[in-house]
CSV table of C-alpha atoms in Angstrom, one decimal:
chain,number,residue,atom,x,y,z
B,1131,MET,CA,-10.7,103.3,7.1
B,1132,MET,CA,-9.2,99.9,7.9
B,1133,LYS,CA,-12.5,98.4,9.0
B,1134,TRP,CA,-14.6,99.7,6.0
B,1135,MET,CA,-12.5,98.7,3.6
B,1136,LYS,CA,-12.8,94.6,5.1
B,1137,PHE,CA,-16.2,95.2,4.8
B,1138,GLU,CA,-16.4,95.9,1.5
B,1139,PHE,CA,-13.7,93.3,0.6
B,1140,LEU,CA,-15.6,90.9,2.3
B,1141,LEU,CA,-18.8,91.6,0.5
B,1142,ILE,CA,-17.5,91.7,-3.1
B,1143,ILE,CA,-16.6,88.1,-2.3
B,1144,PHE,CA,-20.2,87.5,-0.4
B,1145,SER,CA,-21.6,88.8,-3.8
B,1146,LEU,CA,-19.5,86.3,-6.2
B,1147,SER,CA,-20.0,83.8,-4.1
B,1148,VAL,CA,-23.4,83.9,-4.7
B,1149,ILE,CA,-23.4,85.0,-8.9
B,1150,SER,CA,-21.1,81.8,-9.0
B,1151,LEU,CA,-24.0,79.3,-6.8
B,1152,GLU,CA,-26.2,80.5,-9.0
B,1153,SER,CA,-24.5,80.0,-12.1
B,1154,CYS,CA,-24.1,76.3,-11.4
B,1155,ALA,CA,-27.4,75.8,-10.4
B,1156,GLN,CA,-28.5,77.1,-14.2
B,1157,SER,CA,-25.9,74.9,-15.5
B,1158,GLU,CA,-27.4,72.5,-13.7
B,1159,LYS,CA,-31.0,72.6,-14.8
B,1160,LYS,CA,-29.6,73.1,-17.9
B,1161,GLU,CA,-27.4,70.5,-18.1
B,1162,LYS,CA,-30.5,67.9,-16.9
B,1163,PRO,CA,-32.5,66.4,-19.6
B,1164,GLU,CA,-35.8,67.4,-19.1
B,1165,GLN,CA,-37.9,64.6,-18.0
B,1166,THR,CA,-42.1,64.3,-19.3
B,1167,THR,CA,-44.4,62.1,-18.6
B,1168,THR,CA,-46.8,59.8,-21.1
B,1169,ALA,CA,-49.2,61.5,-19.3
B,1170,GLU,CA,-48.0,65.2,-20.3
B,1171,LYS,CA,-47.1,64.0,-23.9
B,1172,ALA,CA,-50.8,63.2,-24.3
B,1173,SER,CA,-52.0,66.0,-22.9
B,1174,THR,CA,-49.5,68.0,-24.8
B,1175,LYS,CA,-50.5,66.8,-28.1
B,1176,THR,CA,-52.4,69.0,-30.8
B,1177,LYS,CA,-56.2,66.5,-31.0
B,1178,LYS,CA,-57.4,65.4,-34.8
B,1179,ASN,CA,-60.7,66.7,-35.6
B,1180,LEU,CA,-62.5,63.4,-35.6
B,1181,SER,CA,-65.6,63.4,-38.2
B,1182,ALA,CA,-69.3,63.7,-37.2
B,1183,GLU,CA,-69.7,60.2,-39.0
B,1184,PHE,CA,-66.9,59.0,-37.2
B,1185,LYS,CA,-68.7,59.4,-33.8
B,1186,THR,CA,-71.7,58.5,-34.4
B,1187,TYR,CA,-70.3,55.4,-35.5
B,1188,TRP,CA,-68.0,54.8,-33.1
B,1189,TYR,CA,-69.3,56.8,-30.3
B,1190,SER,CA,-72.9,55.1,-29.9
B,1191,GLY,CA,-72.4,53.7,-26.6
B,1192,ASN,CA,-72.4,49.7,-28.4
B,1193,ALA,CA,-69.0,47.4,-30.0
B,1194,GLU,CA,-69.3,46.3,-32.9
B,1195,ILE,CA,-69.3,42.9,-33.5
B,1196,THR,CA,-68.2,40.3,-36.4
B,1197,SER,CA,-68.0,37.3,-36.1
B,1198,TYR,CA,-65.9,34.3,-39.2
B,1199,LYS,CA,-65.9,31.2,-39.9
B,1200,LEU,CA,-61.8,30.2,-39.7
B,1201,ASP,CA,-59.8,27.6,-41.3
B,1202,GLN,CA,-56.7,27.7,-39.5
B,1203,ALA,CA,-53.5,26.0,-39.9
B,1204,ARG,CA,-52.3,24.1,-37.3
B,1205,TYR,CA,-49.4,21.8,-37.3
B,1206,GLY,CA,-49.2,21.1,-40.8
B,1207,GLU,CA,-53.5,20.9,-40.6
B,1208,MET,CA,-55.8,22.3,-41.3
B,1209,ARG,CA,-58.3,23.4,-38.9
B,1210,GLY,CA,-62.1,24.7,-39.1
B,1211,GLY,CA,-63.4,26.9,-36.2
B,1212,ASN,CA,-64.4,30.3,-35.7
B,1213,ALA,CA,-62.5,33.3,-35.2
B,1214,VAL,CA,-64.5,37.3,-34.2
B,1215,LEU,CA,-63.7,41.1,-34.0
B,1216,ILE,CA,-64.8,43.2,-31.8
B,1217,TYR,CA,-63.8,46.8,-31.8
B,1218,VAL,CA,-65.1,49.8,-29.0
B,1219,THR,CA,-63.8,52.4,-28.1
B,1220,GLU,CA,-62.9,53.3,-24.3
B,1221,PRO,CA,-60.6,56.1,-22.6
B,1222,PHE,CA,-56.6,55.0,-21.2
B,1223,LEU,CA,-55.0,56.0,-18.8
B,1224,ALA,CA,-51.8,57.0,-20.0
B,1225,ASP,CA,-49.2,56.4,-17.1
B,1226,LYS,CA,-50.6,53.0,-16.3
B,1227,GLN,CA,-51.6,51.5,-19.8
B,1228,VAL,CA,-54.9,50.3,-18.4
B,1229,LYS,CA,-58.3,51.0,-19.6
B,1230,ALA,CA,-59.7,54.2,-17.2
B,1231,ASP,CA,-62.2,53.8,-14.7
B,1232,GLY,CA,-63.3,57.5,-15.2
B,1233,SER,CA,-63.1,60.3,-16.5
B,1234,ASN,CA,-59.8,62.6,-16.4
B,1235,PRO,CA,-57.6,64.7,-18.3
B,1236,THR,CA,-54.8,62.5,-19.4
B,1237,ASN,CA,-57.0,59.8,-20.8
B,1238,ILE,CA,-56.0,58.9,-24.4
B,1239,PRO,CA,-59.4,57.9,-26.2
B,1240,VAL,CA,-58.6,54.7,-28.2
B,1241,LEU,CA,-60.2,52.1,-30.6
B,1242,LYS,CA,-59.8,48.6,-29.2
B,1243,LEU,CA,-60.4,45.9,-30.6
B,1244,ASN,CA,-60.3,42.4,-29.3
B,1245,SER,CA,-59.7,39.5,-32.1
B,1246,VAL,CA,-60.2,35.9,-30.3
B,1247,LYS,CA,-59.8,32.4,-31.6
B,1248,ASN,CA,-61.5,29.0,-31.4
B,1249,TYR,CA,-60.4,25.9,-33.1
B,1250,ILE,CA,-60.0,22.3,-32.2
B,1251,THR,CA,-56.4,20.1,-33.3
B,1252,GLY,CA,-57.2,16.3,-32.6
B,1253,ILE,CA,-58.5,16.2,-29.1
B,1254,TYR,CA,-58.1,19.6,-27.8
B,1255,PRO,CA,-59.3,23.1,-28.0
B,1256,TYR,CA,-57.1,26.4,-28.9
B,1257,SER,CA,-58.6,29.7,-27.4
B,1258,LEU,CA,-56.3,32.3,-29.1
B,1259,MET,CA,-57.1,36.3,-28.1
B,1260,THR,CA,-55.4,39.1,-29.4
B,1261,SER,CA,-55.7,43.1,-27.6
B,1262,SER,CA,-54.9,45.6,-29.1
B,1263,PHE,CA,-55.3,49.4,-28.0
B,1264,TYR,CA,-54.6,52.8,-30.5
B,1265,PRO,CA,-55.1,56.2,-30.9
B,1266,VAL,CA,-57.8,57.2,-32.7
B,1267,GLN,CA,-55.8,60.4,-33.6
B,1268,ASP,CA,-54.3,57.6,-35.3
B,1269,ASP,CA,-51.4,60.0,-34.6
B,1270,THR,CA,-48.8,57.2,-32.8
B,1271,HIS,CA,-48.3,53.9,-32.5
B,1272,ALA,CA,-50.6,51.2,-30.1
B,1273,VAL,CA,-49.6,52.4,-27.1
B,1274,LYS,CA,-50.6,48.2,-25.7
B,1275,LEU,CA,-51.2,45.0,-27.1
B,1276,SER,CA,-51.5,41.5,-25.6
B,1277,PHE,CA,-51.8,38.0,-26.1
B,1278,SER,CA,-52.6,35.0,-24.8
B,1279,ALA,CA,-53.2,31.2,-25.9
B,1280,GLN,CA,-55.1,29.1,-23.7
B,1281,GLU,CA,-54.5,24.5,-24.7
B,1282,TRP,CA,-54.6,21.9,-22.9
B,1283,CYS,CA,-50.4,22.0,-23.3
B,1284,GLY,CA,-50.8,24.8,-21.5
B,1285,HIS,CA,-50.7,29.0,-21.2
B,1286,ILE,CA,-48.6,31.6,-23.1
B,1287,TYR,CA,-49.0,35.5,-22.4
B,1288,ALA,CA,-47.6,38.2,-24.4
B,1289,GLN,CA,-47.8,42.0,-23.3
B,1290,LEU,CA,-45.8,44.9,-25.5
B,1291,ASN,CA,-46.8,48.7,-23.3
B,1292,ASN,CA,-45.4,51.6,-25.9
B,1293,ARG,CA,-43.1,53.7,-22.7
B,1294,GLU,CA,-40.0,55.4,-24.3
B,1295,GLN,CA,-39.3,52.5,-25.8
B,1296,PHE,CA,-41.4,49.2,-26.8
B,1297,GLU,CA,-41.6,47.6,-23.5
B,1298,LEU,CA,-41.8,43.9,-24.1
B,1299,VAL,CA,-42.9,40.7,-21.2
B,1300,SER,CA,-43.0,37.2,-22.9
B,1301,HIS,CA,-44.7,34.1,-20.5
B,1302,SER,CA,-44.3,30.3,-22.2
B,1303,TYR,CA,-44.2,26.3,-20.5
B,1304,PHE,CA,-41.7,26.3,-23.2
B,1305,GLU,CA,-38.9,26.1,-22.1
B,1306,SER,CA,-36.6,27.9,-24.2
B,1307,GLU,CA,-39.3,30.7,-24.1
B,1308,ALA,CA,-39.7,30.9,-20.5
B,1309,ASP,CA,-40.2,34.4,-18.9
B,1310,GLN,CA,-38.7,37.4,-20.9
B,1311,GLU,CA,-38.9,41.1,-20.2
B,1312,PHE,CA,-36.9,42.7,-22.9
B,1313,SER,CA,-37.4,46.3,-25.3
B,1314,LEU,CA,-37.1,46.6,-28.5
B,1315,GLU,CA,-36.9,49.9,-31.2
B,1316,LYS,CA,-40.2,51.4,-32.0
B,1317,THR,CA,-41.3,50.4,-35.5
B,1318,ILE,CA,-45.1,49.4,-37.2
B,1319,LEU,CA,-46.8,46.4,-35.1
B,1320,GLU,CA,-48.5,44.2,-37.4
B,1321,ASN,CA,-51.7,44.3,-34.6
B,1322,GLU,CA,-51.9,48.1,-34.9
B,1323,LEU,CA,-52.7,48.4,-39.1
B,1324,TRP,CA,-56.5,46.6,-38.2
B,1325,ASN,CA,-57.3,49.0,-36.4
B,1326,LYS,CA,-55.3,52.0,-38.7
B,1327,ILE,CA,-57.6,50.1,-40.9
B,1328,ARG,CA,-61.0,51.1,-39.3
B,1329,ILE,CA,-59.9,54.6,-38.5
B,1330,ASN,CA,-58.7,55.8,-41.3
B,1331,PRO,CA,-57.3,53.4,-44.2
B,1332,GLU,CA,-55.7,56.3,-46.2
B,1333,ASN,CA,-52.5,56.9,-43.9
B,1334,LEU,CA,-51.7,53.0,-44.1
B,1335,PRO,CA,-48.5,53.0,-44.9
B,1336,VAL,CA,-47.2,51.5,-48.3
B,1337,GLY,CA,-43.8,50.3,-49.2
B,1338,SER,CA,-40.8,48.6,-47.0
B,1339,TYR,CA,-40.8,49.0,-43.4
B,1340,ASP,CA,-39.3,46.8,-40.7
B,1341,ILE,CA,-42.6,45.2,-38.9
B,1342,ILE,CA,-43.3,43.4,-35.8
B,1343,PRO,CA,-45.5,40.9,-36.8
B,1344,SER,CA,-48.6,39.7,-34.4
B,1345,LEU,CA,-47.7,38.5,-31.1
B,1346,GLU,CA,-50.3,35.4,-32.1
B,1347,TYR,CA,-47.9,34.8,-35.5
B,1348,ILE,CA,-44.7,35.2,-33.0
B,1349,ARG,CA,-46.2,32.8,-30.1
B,1350,GLN,CA,-47.5,30.3,-32.5
B,1351,THR,CA,-44.8,30.0,-34.8
B,1352,HIS,CA,-41.9,30.1,-32.2
B,1353,LYS,CA,-40.3,32.7,-34.0
B,1354,THR,CA,-38.0,35.1,-31.8
B,1355,LEU,CA,-39.7,38.6,-31.1
B,1356,LYS,CA,-38.0,41.5,-32.9
B,1357,ALA,CA,-38.7,43.3,-36.6
B,1358,TYR,CA,-38.5,41.7,-39.6
B,1359,PRO,CA,-38.8,43.0,-43.5
B,1360,ALA,CA,-41.9,43.5,-44.8
B,1361,THR,CA,-43.1,44.7,-48.2
B,1362,LEU,CA,-46.6,46.2,-47.6
B,1363,SER,CA,-49.7,46.8,-50.5
B,1364,LEU,CA,-52.8,48.5,-50.9
B,1365,GLU,CA,-54.9,47.6,-53.6
B,1366,ALA,CA,-58.6,47.4,-55.1
B,1367,LYS,CA,-60.5,44.0,-54.5
B,1368,ASN,CA,-63.0,45.2,-56.5
B,1369,ASP,CA,-65.9,48.2,-56.9
B,1370,THR,CA,-65.9,47.6,-53.3
B,1371,LEU,CA,-63.5,46.3,-51.0
B,1372,GLN,CA,-59.8,47.2,-50.9
B,1373,THR,CA,-56.6,44.4,-49.8
B,1374,TYR,CA,-54.5,45.1,-47.5
B,1375,THR,CA,-51.3,43.8,-48.0
B,1376,LEU,CA,-48.1,42.7,-46.1
B,1377,THR,CA,-45.1,40.1,-46.8
B,1378,TYR,CA,-42.7,38.9,-44.7
B,1379,PRO,CA,-40.2,37.6,-47.2
B,1380,GLU,CA,-37.9,36.0,-44.6
B,1381,LEU,CA,-40.4,34.2,-42.7
B,1382,GLU,CA,-42.7,32.9,-45.4
B,1383,ARG,CA,-45.1,34.5,-44.7
B,1384,THR,CA,-48.1,36.9,-46.3
B,1385,LEU,CA,-50.9,38.5,-45.2
B,1386,LYS,CA,-53.9,40.1,-46.7
B,1387,ILE,CA,-57.0,41.7,-45.0
B,1388,ASP,CA,-59.8,42.2,-46.4
B,1389,PHE,CA,-62.0,45.2,-46.0
B,1390,THR,CA,-64.8,47.9,-48.0
B,1391,LYS,CA,-63.7,51.3,-49.5
B,1392,ALA,CA,-66.3,52.8,-47.5
B,1393,PHE,CA,-66.9,53.5,-43.9
B,1394,PRO,CA,-67.0,52.7,-41.5
B,1395,HIS,CA,-64.1,50.2,-44.1
B,1396,THR,CA,-65.1,46.9,-42.4
B,1397,ILE,CA,-63.1,43.7,-41.5
B,1398,GLU,CA,-64.5,41.4,-44.8
B,1399,GLY,CA,-62.1,38.3,-44.1
B,1400,TRP,CA,-58.0,38.3,-44.8
B,1401,SER,CA,-56.1,35.5,-45.5
B,1402,GLU,CA,-52.1,34.1,-43.7
B,1403,THR,CA,-49.7,32.4,-45.4
B,1404,TYR,CA,-47.1,31.1,-43.9
B,1405,ILE,CA,-44.7,27.1,-43.0
B,1406,SER,CA,-47.0,24.9,-40.4
B,1407,GLY,CA,-45.7,21.9,-39.3
B,1408,TYR,CA,-43.0,20.9,-38.0
B,1409,GLY,CA,-40.2,18.6,-39.6
B,1410,ASN,CA,-41.2,16.6,-42.5
B,1411,LYS,CA,-45.0,17.9,-41.7
B,1412,ALA,CA,-44.4,20.8,-42.0
B,1413,LYS,CA,-45.9,22.8,-45.2
B,1414,SER,CA,-47.0,26.3,-46.8
B,1415,LEU,CA,-50.6,26.9,-45.6
B,1416,THR,CA,-53.4,29.5,-46.3
B,1417,THR,CA,-55.4,30.4,-43.1
B,1418,THR,CA,-58.5,32.0,-44.3
B,1419,ALA,CA,-61.2,34.1,-42.1
B,1420,ILE,CA,-64.5,35.2,-43.9
B,1421,LYS,CA,-67.6,36.7,-42.5
B,1422,ASN,CA,-70.8,35.4,-41.1
B,1423,LYS,CA,-72.3,38.4,-39.0
B,1424,THR,CA,-72.4,41.6,-38.0
B,1425,ILE,CA,-74.2,43.2,-34.1
B,1426,ILE,CA,-73.7,46.5,-33.2
B,1427,THR,CA,-74.4,46.3,-29.1
B,1428,PRO,CA,-73.1,46.9,-25.7
B,1429,TYR,CA,-72.5,42.8,-24.9
B,1430,TRP,CA,-70.4,44.0,-21.0
B,1431,GLN,CA,-74.6,44.5,-20.4
B,1432,GLN,CA,-75.7,41.5,-22.2
B,1433,ASN,CA,-74.5,38.7,-19.3
B,1434,LYS,CA,-77.6,37.0,-18.8
B,1435,ASN,CA,-79.0,33.4,-19.6
B,1436,SER,CA,-82.1,35.4,-21.9
B,1437,ASP,CA,-79.1,37.1,-24.0
B,1438,LEU,CA,-77.9,33.8,-25.3
B,1439,PHE,CA,-80.0,34.1,-28.5
B,1440,LEU,CA,-77.4,36.2,-29.5
B,1441,ARG,CA,-74.9,34.4,-30.1
B,1442,ASP,CA,-77.4,33.0,-32.6
B,1443,SER,CA,-77.1,35.8,-34.5
B,1444,LEU,CA,-73.1,35.8,-34.6
B,1445,GLY,CA,-74.1,32.3,-35.9
B,1446,LEU,CA,-71.8,31.1,-32.6
């Protein structure tokens, strides 16, 4: 009898221990935050239906290339040059944040904009390029931005990756900027607005917001890379064009983008007014770009000498 009672007692103790362990495990599981990767988030989003018009234009296997006559403010003077906007859709790997080499269920379809500028200051040339990768679903911020500038003084490079926060790296030959890595809270990116115009201008933000200015403006003027208060407005310019205006009071800067009301909402030109130059040469000047020509073509296949005539087609 005593043996049986001891056995029952031990059995009860064992049962209570198991229950206690299970409860701790469940509690620990509940307290541990759920970890979700960028790819998982991308794959669980509800996808919007893209119009047949959009698919026909942007998924034709071509890119849209538009050249512009550029008058660029630099060092307190105006410089002649050219600009090119290259828009193309492509698959984007969510986790690695690069163009996907192949089909993947977690790929993000993006509308990519490569914006290129070339102009000369005195004896030496400038070459600038900004890339922005924006989801065609138009339901989040750009997944990635990058900017580079090459001129005879040296290189400048900046990159923003959209993860839990905006993660930024910046490299410059200037001592005061040098090599930086930091994060910013998510907010509207000026660079992504050029993509939003092409997808659906009705979704453009209007009103007062904190906005991260273009990487080109920030790096070329040596401003702190952060969000600045801005006012955004959208108005009809005439029967066929609309103008999207961004005004940054603190930066004394205004950007105006002219685009067609009708699809595919082509960028017809832009102007950017800000303080150019340093010291007693600093003055408010306005950079302008006026559309020259547009071609629709798979440019990545056209790298032979026999394809040089296409540059003439763009007036370059």
